Amino acid sequence: VKSIAVLTSGGDSQGMNAAVRAVVRSAIFHGIEVYGVQRGYQGLLNNDLRQMDLRSVGDIIQRGGTILQTARCKEFMTAEGQERGAEILRERGIDGLVVIGGDGSYQGANKLSKLGIKTMGLPGTIDNDIPFTDFTIGFDTAVSIVVDAINKLRDTMTSHERSSIVEVMGRHCGDIALYAGLASGAETILVPEVPFDLNEVSNRMADNFRHGKRHSIIVVAEGAARGEDIAAAITKNNGIEPRVTVLGHIQRGGAPTHNDRVLASRLGDFAVRKLMEGDSGKSCGIIKGELVVTDIDTVVNTKKSFNMDMYDLALRLSQ
Ligand code: F6P
């Protein structure tokens, strides 16, 4: 491998910059030329690549967002777009590509690998919805942001003996709600993976106050329900008027935690080493602290399993 490229794609996540830095510096350390693709697959189709040097990734390990910027590219979902992308990389003499992103980005990487481009995927999404890795880059930071927000809400909710509904990100995966809910002592956690009954949710909230609690918190993943709809149902059923907070894109910004920086640095370096070994079409992940690779084909065709034990624990502890 003489020359590789790196891109970030899909929704950004904290730690993407640390991953780009690791890919660039690890490649240069091993004598490999490295190019940054601006704006994900869209940038690839626009031939928007620039050579990176050691200094081009200076002062970014602590920054949220991605210096390479990102985009969701419809054109790259077509066979024509994918072939053109592979052609552009070949014309530039680029042997390998590191794609940092979520599920959609992995689909693109999978196609490029089938077209003969040596490709490595790094799981970069706050949602933690990529299987075959315990954690994705950005998840730890996003959960910390949600926990911090709930701590603040708890103060004012307790003063007023109010209930609170916090809507968090996670279209198909409830991990942000699960981890943040457990870490902040939420009474109810609603996720897309676990069906729920709105009457039970309402009654549980009413019971919380009857049992002497001075606040009651529901964390709901956006993929399970909208916070406003849950609040309306509770008001209708029990007359309680919960306050709703939608955290939105706040969850995707800010400085990455040390966990995300370490994870991104390890995975970025690992991806470069795997490309040097001639590996391709793989997703890099971390399982029980060990770096692992899995076929991207398997990753995109597998649904991440939900940790029901942790879910039950959160409910048991918040009685
Ligand atoms: O990256 C995934 C995600 O964080 C989802 O949880 C969320 O629904 C989505 O991104 C929203 O992103 P955007 O507004 O950029 O489309």
mmCIF file of C-alpha atoms and ligand atoms in Angstrom:
data_model
loop_
_atom_site.group_PDB
_atom_site.id
_atom_site.type_symbol
_atom_site.label_atom_id
_atom_site.label_comp_id
_atom_site.label_asym_id
_atom_site.label_seq_id
_atom_site.Cartn_x
_atom_site.Cartn_y
_atom_site.Cartn_z
ATOM 1 C CA VAL A 1 0.000 0.000 0.000
ATOM 2 C CA LYS A 2 1.559 3.286 -1.104
ATOM 3 C CA SER A 3 -1.311 5.699 -0.927
ATOM 4 C CA ILE A 4 -4.593 5.767 1.008
ATOM 5 C CA ALA A 5 -7.528 8.140 1.487
ATOM 6 C CA VAL A 6 -9.745 8.835 4.474
ATOM 7 C CA LEU A 7 -13.267 10.250 4.600
ATOM 8 C CA THR A 8 -15.989 10.911 7.161
ATOM 9 C CA SER A 9 -19.563 10.321 6.110
ATOM 10 C CA GLY A 10 -23.160 10.454 7.379
ATOM 11 C CA GLY A 11 -23.995 12.170 10.680
ATOM 12 C CA ASP A 12 -20.843 13.429 12.373
ATOM 13 C CA SER A 13 -19.770 12.261 15.826
ATOM 14 C CA GLN A 14 -17.316 13.427 18.460
ATOM 15 C CA GLY A 15 -14.001 11.652 17.987
ATOM 16 C CA MET A 16 -14.109 11.607 14.196
ATOM 17 C CA ASN A 17 -11.272 14.153 14.201
ATOM 18 C CA ALA A 18 -9.218 11.982 16.531
ATOM 19 C CA ALA A 19 -9.774 9.068 14.122
ATOM 20 C CA VAL A 20 -8.718 11.137 11.083
ATOM 21 C CA ARG A 21 -5.626 12.246 12.977
ATOM 22 C CA ALA A 22 -4.746 8.651 13.830
ATOM 23 C CA VAL A 23 -5.209 7.458 10.232
ATOM 24 C CA VAL A 24 -3.093 10.306 8.836
ATOM 25 C CA ARG A 25 -0.259 10.084 11.361
ATOM 26 C CA SER A 26 -0.149 6.305 11.380
ATOM 27 C CA ALA A 27 -0.029 6.204 7.562
ATOM 28 C CA ILE A 28 2.752 8.800 7.409
ATOM 29 C CA PHE A 29 4.673 6.939 10.128
ATOM 30 C CA HIS A 30 4.623 3.874 7.872
ATOM 31 C CA GLY A 31 5.691 5.855 4.772
ATOM 32 C CA ILE A 32 2.245 5.841 3.156
ATOM 33 C CA GLU A 33 0.843 8.908 1.391
ATOM 34 C CA VAL A 34 -2.544 9.912 2.742
ATOM 35 C CA TYR A 35 -5.329 12.008 1.213
ATOM 36 C CA GLY A 36 -8.319 13.556 2.978
ATOM 37 C CA VAL A 37 -11.602 13.484 1.085
ATOM 38 C CA GLN A 38 -13.701 16.566 1.784
ATOM 39 C CA ARG A 39 -17.488 16.068 2.434
ATOM 40 C CA GLY A 40 -17.675 12.280 2.401
ATOM 41 C CA TYR A 41 -18.739 10.345 -0.687
ATOM 42 C CA GLN A 42 -20.006 13.575 -2.294
ATOM 43 C CA GLY A 43 -16.468 14.942 -2.123
ATOM 44 C CA LEU A 44 -15.117 11.734 -3.610
ATOM 45 C CA LEU A 45 -17.452 12.112 -6.604
ATOM 46 C CA ASN A 46 -16.377 15.764 -6.894
ATOM 47 C CA ASN A 47 -12.719 14.647 -6.818
ATOM 48 C CA ASP A 48 -12.257 16.880 -3.773
ATOM 49 C CA LEU A 49 -9.160 15.269 -2.229
ATOM 50 C CA ARG A 50 -6.104 16.882 -0.691
ATOM 51 C CA GLN A 51 -2.887 15.415 0.554
ATOM 52 C CA MET A 52 -2.589 15.446 4.336
ATOM 53 C CA ASP A 53 0.642 15.973 6.259
ATOM 54 C CA LEU A 54 1.485 15.679 9.940
ATOM 55 C CA ARG A 55 0.543 19.300 10.647
ATOM 56 C CA SER A 56 -2.785 19.148 8.787
ATOM 57 C CA VAL A 57 -4.219 17.111 11.669
ATOM 58 C CA GLY A 58 -2.641 19.220 14.443
ATOM 59 C CA ASP A 59 -4.872 20.671 17.168
ATOM 60 C CA ILE A 60 -7.925 18.564 16.272
ATOM 61 C CA ILE A 61 -7.881 15.626 18.739
ATOM 62 C CA GLN A 62 -9.951 17.669 21.190
ATOM 63 C CA ARG A 63 -12.476 19.041 18.703
ATOM 64 C CA GLY A 64 -15.976 17.802 17.913
ATOM 65 C CA GLY A 65 -17.232 17.744 14.323
ATOM 66 C CA THR A 66 -14.953 16.654 11.504
ATOM 67 C CA ILE A 67 -12.341 18.766 9.711
ATOM 68 C CA LEU A 68 -13.051 16.689 6.594
ATOM 69 C CA GLN A 69 -16.734 17.641 6.857
ATOM 70 C CA THR A 70 -19.417 15.166 6.021
ATOM 71 C CA ALA A 71 -22.487 14.693 3.852
ATOM 72 C CA ARG A 72 -25.239 12.214 3.128
ATOM 73 C CA CYS A 73 -24.819 11.492 -0.598
ATOM 74 C CA LYS A 74 -27.761 10.099 -2.616
ATOM 75 C CA GLU A 75 -25.699 9.728 -5.803
ATOM 76 C CA PHE A 76 -23.315 7.340 -4.087
ATOM 77 C CA MET A 77 -26.224 4.997 -3.322
ATOM 78 C CA THR A 78 -26.460 4.210 -7.057
ATOM 79 C CA ALA A 79 -24.262 1.611 -8.805
ATOM 80 C CA GLU A 80 -23.157 4.326 -11.249
ATOM 81 C CA GLY A 81 -22.022 6.630 -8.436
ATOM 82 C CA GLN A 82 -20.128 3.816 -6.710
ATOM 83 C CA GLU A 83 -18.311 2.845 -9.922
ATOM 84 C CA ARG A 84 -17.341 6.471 -10.552
ATOM 85 C CA GLY A 85 -16.028 6.750 -6.976
ATOM 86 C CA ALA A 86 -13.877 3.637 -7.435
ATOM 87 C CA GLU A 87 -12.640 4.977 -10.772
ATOM 88 C CA ILE A 88 -11.599 8.324 -9.244
ATOM 89 C CA LEU A 89 -9.593 6.531 -6.542
ATOM 90 C CA ARG A 90 -7.920 4.283 -9.141
ATOM 91 C CA GLU A 91 -7.071 7.238 -11.389
ATOM 92 C CA ARG A 92 -5.388 8.933 -8.440
ATOM 93 C CA GLY A 93 -3.409 5.789 -7.661
ATOM 94 C CA ILE A 94 -5.032 5.418 -4.234
ATOM 95 C CA ASP A 95 -4.851 1.790 -3.028
ATOM 96 C CA GLY A 96 -6.925 1.982 0.128
ATOM 97 C CA LEU A 97 -9.765 3.913 1.724
ATOM 98 C CA VAL A 98 -10.726 4.382 5.370
ATOM 99 C CA VAL A 99 -14.394 5.283 5.807
ATOM 100 C CA ILE A 100 -15.429 6.704 9.176
ATOM 101 C CA GLY A 101 -19.194 6.717 9.652
ATOM 102 C CA GLY A 102 -22.359 4.827 10.454
ATOM 103 C CA ASP A 103 -24.553 2.310 8.734
ATOM 104 C CA GLY A 104 -25.095 4.229 5.450
ATOM 105 C CA SER A 105 -21.364 4.950 5.159
ATOM 106 C CA TYR A 106 -20.653 1.247 5.661
ATOM 107 C CA GLN A 107 -23.008 0.350 2.799
ATOM 108 C CA GLY A 108 -20.902 2.597 0.521
ATOM 109 C CA ALA A 109 -17.627 1.115 1.800
ATOM 110 C CA ASN A 110 -18.975 -2.371 1.199
ATOM 111 C CA LYS A 111 -19.785 -1.525 -2.433
ATOM 112 C CA LEU A 112 -16.356 0.042 -3.020
ATOM 113 C CA SER A 113 -14.655 -3.015 -1.597
ATOM 114 C CA LYS A 114 -16.656 -5.233 -3.986
ATOM 115 C CA LEU A 115 -15.399 -2.988 -6.812
ATOM 116 C CA GLY A 116 -11.824 -3.828 -5.833
ATOM 117 C CA ILE A 117 -10.904 -0.852 -3.612
ATOM 118 C CA LYS A 118 -9.216 -1.932 -0.376
ATOM 119 C CA THR A 119 -11.610 -0.530 2.206
ATOM 120 C CA MET A 120 -11.712 -0.314 6.004
ATOM 121 C CA GLY A 121 -14.712 0.951 7.973
ATOM 122 C CA LEU A 122 -14.454 2.686 11.338
ATOM 123 C CA PRO A 123 -17.688 2.910 13.372
ATOM 124 C CA GLY A 124 -18.290 6.652 13.768
ATOM 125 C CA THR A 125 -21.764 7.460 15.062
ATOM 126 C CA ILE A 126 -23.210 8.595 18.360
ATOM 127 C CA ASP A 127 -25.972 5.982 18.080
ATOM 128 C CA ASN A 128 -23.842 2.902 18.924
ATOM 129 C CA ASP A 129 -25.869 0.989 16.349
ATOM 130 C CA ILE A 130 -23.000 -0.798 14.578
ATOM 131 C CA PRO A 131 -22.674 -4.491 15.516
ATOM 132 C CA PHE A 132 -19.374 -6.315 16.164
ATOM 133 C CA THR A 133 -17.994 -3.497 18.277
ATOM 134 C CA ASP A 134 -18.891 -2.781 21.879
ATOM 135 C CA PHE A 135 -18.791 0.957 21.246
ATOM 136 C CA THR A 136 -18.838 3.364 18.316
ATOM 137 C CA ILE A 137 -16.812 6.573 18.162
ATOM 138 C CA GLY A 138 -18.905 9.413 19.653
ATOM 139 C CA PHE A 139 -21.284 7.315 21.736
ATOM 140 C CA ASP A 140 -19.477 7.907 25.035
ATOM 141 C CA THR A 141 -19.489 11.684 24.517
ATOM 142 C CA ALA A 142 -23.147 11.761 23.493
ATOM 143 C CA VAL A 143 -24.146 9.788 26.602
ATOM 144 C CA SER A 144 -22.112 12.162 28.800
ATOM 145 C CA ILE A 145 -23.951 15.129 27.289
ATOM 146 C CA VAL A 146 -27.343 13.521 27.962
ATOM 147 C CA VAL A 147 -26.381 12.628 31.545
ATOM 148 C CA ASP A 148 -25.210 16.192 32.148
ATOM 149 C CA ALA A 149 -28.499 17.548 30.778
ATOM 150 C CA ILE A 150 -30.562 15.196 32.961
ATOM 151 C CA ASN A 151 -28.584 16.226 36.054
ATOM 152 C CA LYS A 152 -29.566 19.820 35.357
ATOM 153 C CA LEU A 153 -33.195 18.970 34.666
ATOM 154 C CA ARG A 154 -33.362 16.943 37.874
ATOM 155 C CA ASP A 155 -32.452 20.015 39.962
ATOM 156 C CA THR A 156 -35.335 22.096 38.710
ATOM 157 C CA MET A 157 -37.776 19.167 38.468
ATOM 158 C CA THR A 158 -37.141 18.245 42.112
ATOM 159 C CA SER A 159 -37.698 21.839 43.259
ATOM 160 C CA HIS A 160 -41.088 21.857 41.575
ATOM 161 C CA GLU A 161 -41.924 18.166 42.101
ATOM 162 C CA ARG A 162 -42.383 17.829 38.377
ATOM 163 C CA SER A 163 -41.892 15.097 35.884
ATOM 164 C CA SER A 164 -39.608 15.342 32.920
ATOM 165 C CA ILE A 165 -39.415 13.676 29.521
ATOM 166 C CA VAL A 166 -36.065 13.815 27.763
ATOM 167 C CA GLU A 167 -36.018 12.882 24.081
ATOM 168 C CA VAL A 168 -32.635 11.699 22.875
ATOM 169 C CA MET A 169 -31.210 10.616 19.525
ATOM 170 C CA GLY A 170 -31.329 7.056 18.260
ATOM 171 C CA ARG A 171 -33.519 6.310 15.269
ATOM 172 C CA HIS A 172 -33.155 2.537 15.359
ATOM 173 C CA CYS A 173 -31.048 1.966 18.435
ATOM 174 C CA GLY A 174 -31.902 2.745 22.053
ATOM 175 C CA ASP A 175 -28.358 2.647 23.449
ATOM 176 C CA ILE A 176 -28.064 6.385 24.143
ATOM 177 C CA ALA A 177 -31.364 6.256 26.061
ATOM 178 C CA LEU A 178 -30.347 3.035 27.820
ATOM 179 C CA TYR A 179 -26.880 4.096 29.015
ATOM 180 C CA ALA A 180 -27.905 7.682 29.839
ATOM 181 C CA GLY A 181 -31.064 6.431 31.556
ATOM 182 C CA LEU A 182 -29.138 3.986 33.721
ATOM 183 C CA ALA A 183 -26.401 6.520 34.495
ATOM 184 C CA SER A 184 -28.858 9.223 35.501
ATOM 185 C CA GLY A 185 -31.370 7.102 37.416
ATOM 186 C CA ALA A 186 -34.281 7.638 35.044
ATOM 187 C CA GLU A 187 -37.512 5.953 36.151
ATOM 188 C CA THR A 188 -38.529 4.930 32.632
ATOM 189 C CA ILE A 189 -36.492 4.260 29.487
ATOM 190 C CA LEU A 190 -38.285 3.949 26.145
ATOM 191 C CA VAL A 191 -36.342 2.459 23.243
ATOM 192 C CA PRO A 192 -37.246 1.169 19.776
ATOM 193 C CA GLU A 193 -36.154 -2.363 20.716
ATOM 194 C CA VAL A 194 -38.653 -2.833 23.576
ATOM 195 C CA PRO A 195 -42.414 -2.442 23.001
ATOM 196 C CA PHE A 196 -44.204 -0.394 25.637
ATOM 197 C CA ASP A 197 -47.720 0.422 26.750
ATOM 198 C CA LEU A 198 -48.537 4.108 27.220
ATOM 199 C CA ASN A 199 -51.009 3.394 30.004
ATOM 200 C CA GLU A 200 -48.330 1.557 31.957
ATOM 201 C CA VAL A 201 -45.869 4.393 31.367
ATOM 202 C CA SER A 202 -48.439 6.913 32.659
ATOM 203 C CA ASN A 203 -49.342 4.836 35.698
ATOM 204 C CA ARG A 204 -45.699 4.291 36.558
ATOM 205 C CA MET A 205 -45.160 8.035 36.587
ATOM 206 C CA ALA A 206 -48.180 8.575 38.835
ATOM 207 C CA ASP A 207 -46.936 5.764 41.136
ATOM 208 C CA ASN A 208 -43.494 7.404 41.422
ATOM 209 C CA PHE A 209 -45.044 10.433 43.088
ATOM 210 C CA ARG A 210 -47.361 8.288 45.245
ATOM 211 C CA HIS A 211 -44.287 6.394 46.484
ATOM 212 C CA GLY A 212 -42.664 9.604 47.678
ATOM 213 C CA LYS A 213 -40.434 10.485 44.739
ATOM 214 C CA ARG A 214 -40.015 14.185 44.167
ATOM 215 C CA HIS A 215 -39.478 13.901 40.437
ATOM 216 C CA SER A 216 -39.896 11.351 37.684
ATOM 217 C CA ILE A 217 -37.792 11.151 34.557
ATOM 218 C CA ILE A 218 -38.549 9.379 31.301
ATOM 219 C CA VAL A 219 -35.758 9.079 28.744
ATOM 220 C CA VAL A 220 -37.146 8.304 25.303
ATOM 221 C CA ALA A 221 -35.155 7.475 22.176
ATOM 222 C CA GLU A 222 -36.521 9.367 19.162
ATOM 223 C CA GLY A 223 -36.981 6.040 17.363
ATOM 224 C CA ALA A 224 -39.391 4.824 20.082
ATOM 225 C CA ALA A 225 -41.716 7.861 20.281
ATOM 226 C CA ARG A 226 -41.721 11.650 20.334
ATOM 227 C CA GLY A 227 -41.475 13.183 23.790
ATOM 228 C CA GLU A 228 -44.459 15.469 23.116
ATOM 229 C CA ASP A 229 -46.690 12.479 22.270
ATOM 230 C CA ILE A 230 -45.732 10.677 25.483
ATOM 231 C CA ALA A 231 -46.431 13.835 27.487
ATOM 232 C CA ALA A 232 -49.871 14.267 25.867
ATOM 233 C CA ALA A 233 -50.798 10.651 26.659
ATOM 234 C CA ILE A 234 -49.696 11.002 30.314
ATOM 235 C CA THR A 235 -51.678 14.226 30.729
ATOM 236 C CA LYS A 236 -54.754 12.573 29.227
ATOM 237 C CA ASN A 237 -54.441 9.443 31.398
ATOM 238 C CA ASN A 238 -53.313 10.847 34.735
ATOM 239 C CA GLY A 239 -53.586 14.637 34.601
ATOM 240 C CA ILE A 240 -49.815 15.024 35.161
ATOM 241 C CA GLU A 241 -48.130 17.617 32.924
ATOM 242 C CA PRO A 242 -44.568 16.498 32.255
ATOM 243 C CA ARG A 243 -42.095 19.010 30.804
ATOM 244 C CA VAL A 244 -40.483 17.874 27.571
ATOM 245 C CA THR A 245 -36.866 18.519 26.564
ATOM 246 C CA VAL A 246 -35.627 17.503 23.118
ATOM 247 C CA LEU A 247 -31.829 17.451 23.226
ATOM 248 C CA GLY A 248 -31.379 17.185 19.443
ATOM 249 C CA HIS A 249 -28.061 17.967 17.788
ATOM 250 C CA ILE A 250 -26.495 19.223 21.039
ATOM 251 C CA GLN A 251 -25.751 15.507 21.495
ATOM 252 C CA ARG A 252 -23.503 15.467 18.439
ATOM 253 C CA GLY A 253 -21.243 18.388 19.345
ATOM 254 C CA GLY A 254 -18.541 19.388 21.793
ATOM 255 C CA ALA A 255 -15.193 17.976 22.832
ATOM 256 C CA PRO A 256 -14.939 14.171 22.711
ATOM 257 C CA THR A 257 -14.423 12.375 26.023
ATOM 258 C CA HIS A 258 -11.104 10.640 26.672
ATOM 259 C CA ASN A 259 -12.836 7.315 25.951
ATOM 260 C CA ASP A 260 -13.823 8.451 22.467
ATOM 261 C CA ARG A 261 -10.372 9.909 21.767
ATOM 262 C CA VAL A 262 -8.644 6.710 22.849
ATOM 263 C CA LEU A 263 -11.088 4.521 20.918
ATOM 264 C CA ALA A 264 -10.729 6.663 17.773
ATOM 265 C CA SER A 265 -6.926 6.708 18.016
ATOM 266 C CA ARG A 266 -6.691 2.934 18.436
ATOM 267 C CA LEU A 267 -9.171 2.189 15.653
ATOM 268 C CA GLY A 268 -7.611 4.699 13.214
ATOM 269 C CA ASP A 269 -4.152 3.211 13.627
ATOM 270 C CA PHE A 270 -5.545 -0.335 13.449
ATOM 271 C CA ALA A 271 -7.313 0.401 10.135
ATOM 272 C CA VAL A 272 -4.050 1.567 8.560
ATOM 273 C CA ARG A 273 -2.179 -1.510 9.800
ATOM 274 C CA LYS A 274 -4.906 -3.810 8.454
ATOM 275 C CA LEU A 275 -4.724 -2.119 5.025
ATOM 276 C CA MET A 276 -0.939 -2.617 5.071
ATOM 277 C CA GLU A 277 -1.514 -6.330 5.724
ATOM 278 C CA GLY A 278 -3.670 -6.411 2.577
ATOM 279 C CA ASP A 279 -6.960 -6.767 4.436
ATOM 280 C CA SER A 280 -10.052 -5.211 2.854
ATOM 281 C CA GLY A 281 -13.836 -4.976 3.193
ATOM 282 C CA LYS A 282 -13.602 -5.007 6.987
ATOM 283 C CA SER A 283 -15.078 -3.043 9.842
ATOM 284 C CA CYS A 284 -12.695 -2.321 12.712
ATOM 285 C CA GLY A 285 -14.155 -2.594 16.182
ATOM 286 C CA ILE A 286 -13.368 -3.194 19.801
ATOM 287 C CA ILE A 287 -14.783 -6.125 21.758
ATOM 288 C CA LYS A 288 -13.918 -6.545 25.441
ATOM 289 C CA GLY A 289 -10.972 -4.184 24.938
ATOM 290 C CA GLU A 290 -9.503 -6.121 21.994
ATOM 291 C CA LEU A 291 -9.272 -4.692 18.466
ATOM 292 C CA VAL A 292 -11.124 -6.891 15.986
ATOM 293 C CA VAL A 293 -12.100 -6.884 12.309
ATOM 294 C CA THR A 294 -15.378 -8.194 10.865
ATOM 295 C CA ASP A 295 -16.520 -8.386 7.223
ATOM 296 C CA ILE A 296 -18.449 -5.207 6.430
ATOM 297 C CA ASP A 297 -20.884 -7.425 4.531
ATOM 298 C CA THR A 298 -21.685 -9.237 7.791
ATOM 299 C CA VAL A 299 -21.843 -5.963 9.747
ATOM 300 C CA VAL A 300 -24.353 -4.286 7.404
ATOM 301 C CA ASN A 301 -26.535 -7.393 7.385
ATOM 302 C CA THR A 302 -26.636 -7.860 11.168
ATOM 303 C CA LYS A 303 -28.777 -5.956 13.639
ATOM 304 C CA LYS A 304 -27.011 -4.932 16.818
ATOM 305 C CA SER A 305 -28.466 -6.811 19.764
ATOM 306 C CA PHE A 306 -29.973 -4.826 22.619
ATOM 307 C CA ASN A 307 -28.738 -5.339 26.169
ATOM 308 C CA MET A 308 -31.933 -6.415 27.943
ATOM 309 C CA ASP A 309 -30.059 -7.200 31.173
ATOM 310 C CA MET A 310 -28.934 -3.605 31.416
ATOM 311 C CA TYR A 311 -32.439 -2.402 30.598
ATOM 312 C CA ASP A 312 -33.965 -4.536 33.369
ATOM 313 C CA LEU A 313 -31.256 -3.385 35.778
ATOM 314 C CA ALA A 314 -32.030 0.287 35.077
ATOM 315 C CA LEU A 315 -35.701 -0.306 35.866
ATOM 316 C CA ARG A 316 -34.944 -2.345 39.023
ATOM 317 C CA LEU A 317 -32.654 0.352 40.385
ATOM 318 C CA SER A 318 -35.017 3.225 39.742
ATOM 319 C CA GLN A 319 -37.959 1.911 41.791
HETATM 320 O O1 F6P B 1 -26.140 9.864 13.242
HETATM 321 C C1 F6P B 1 -27.370 9.308 13.571
HETATM 322 C C2 F6P B 1 -28.259 10.344 14.138
HETATM 323 O O2 F6P B 1 -27.587 10.885 15.219
HETATM 324 C C3 F6P B 1 -29.650 9.868 14.545
HETATM 325 O O3 F6P B 1 -29.776 9.437 15.857
HETATM 326 C C4 F6P B 1 -30.504 11.073 14.233
HETATM 327 O O4 F6P B 1 -31.823 10.752 14.005
HETATM 328 C C5 F6P B 1 -29.856 11.600 13.033
HETATM 329 O O5 F6P B 1 -28.485 11.349 13.178
HETATM 330 C C6 F6P B 1 -30.151 13.019 12.723
HETATM 331 O O6 F6P B 1 -29.166 13.535 11.912
HETATM 332 P P1 F6P B 1 -29.355 14.622 10.771
HETATM 333 O O7 F6P B 1 -30.251 15.667 11.337
HETATM 334 O O8 F6P B 1 -27.975 15.068 10.508
HETATM 335 O O9 F6P B 1 -29.965 13.923 9.608
#
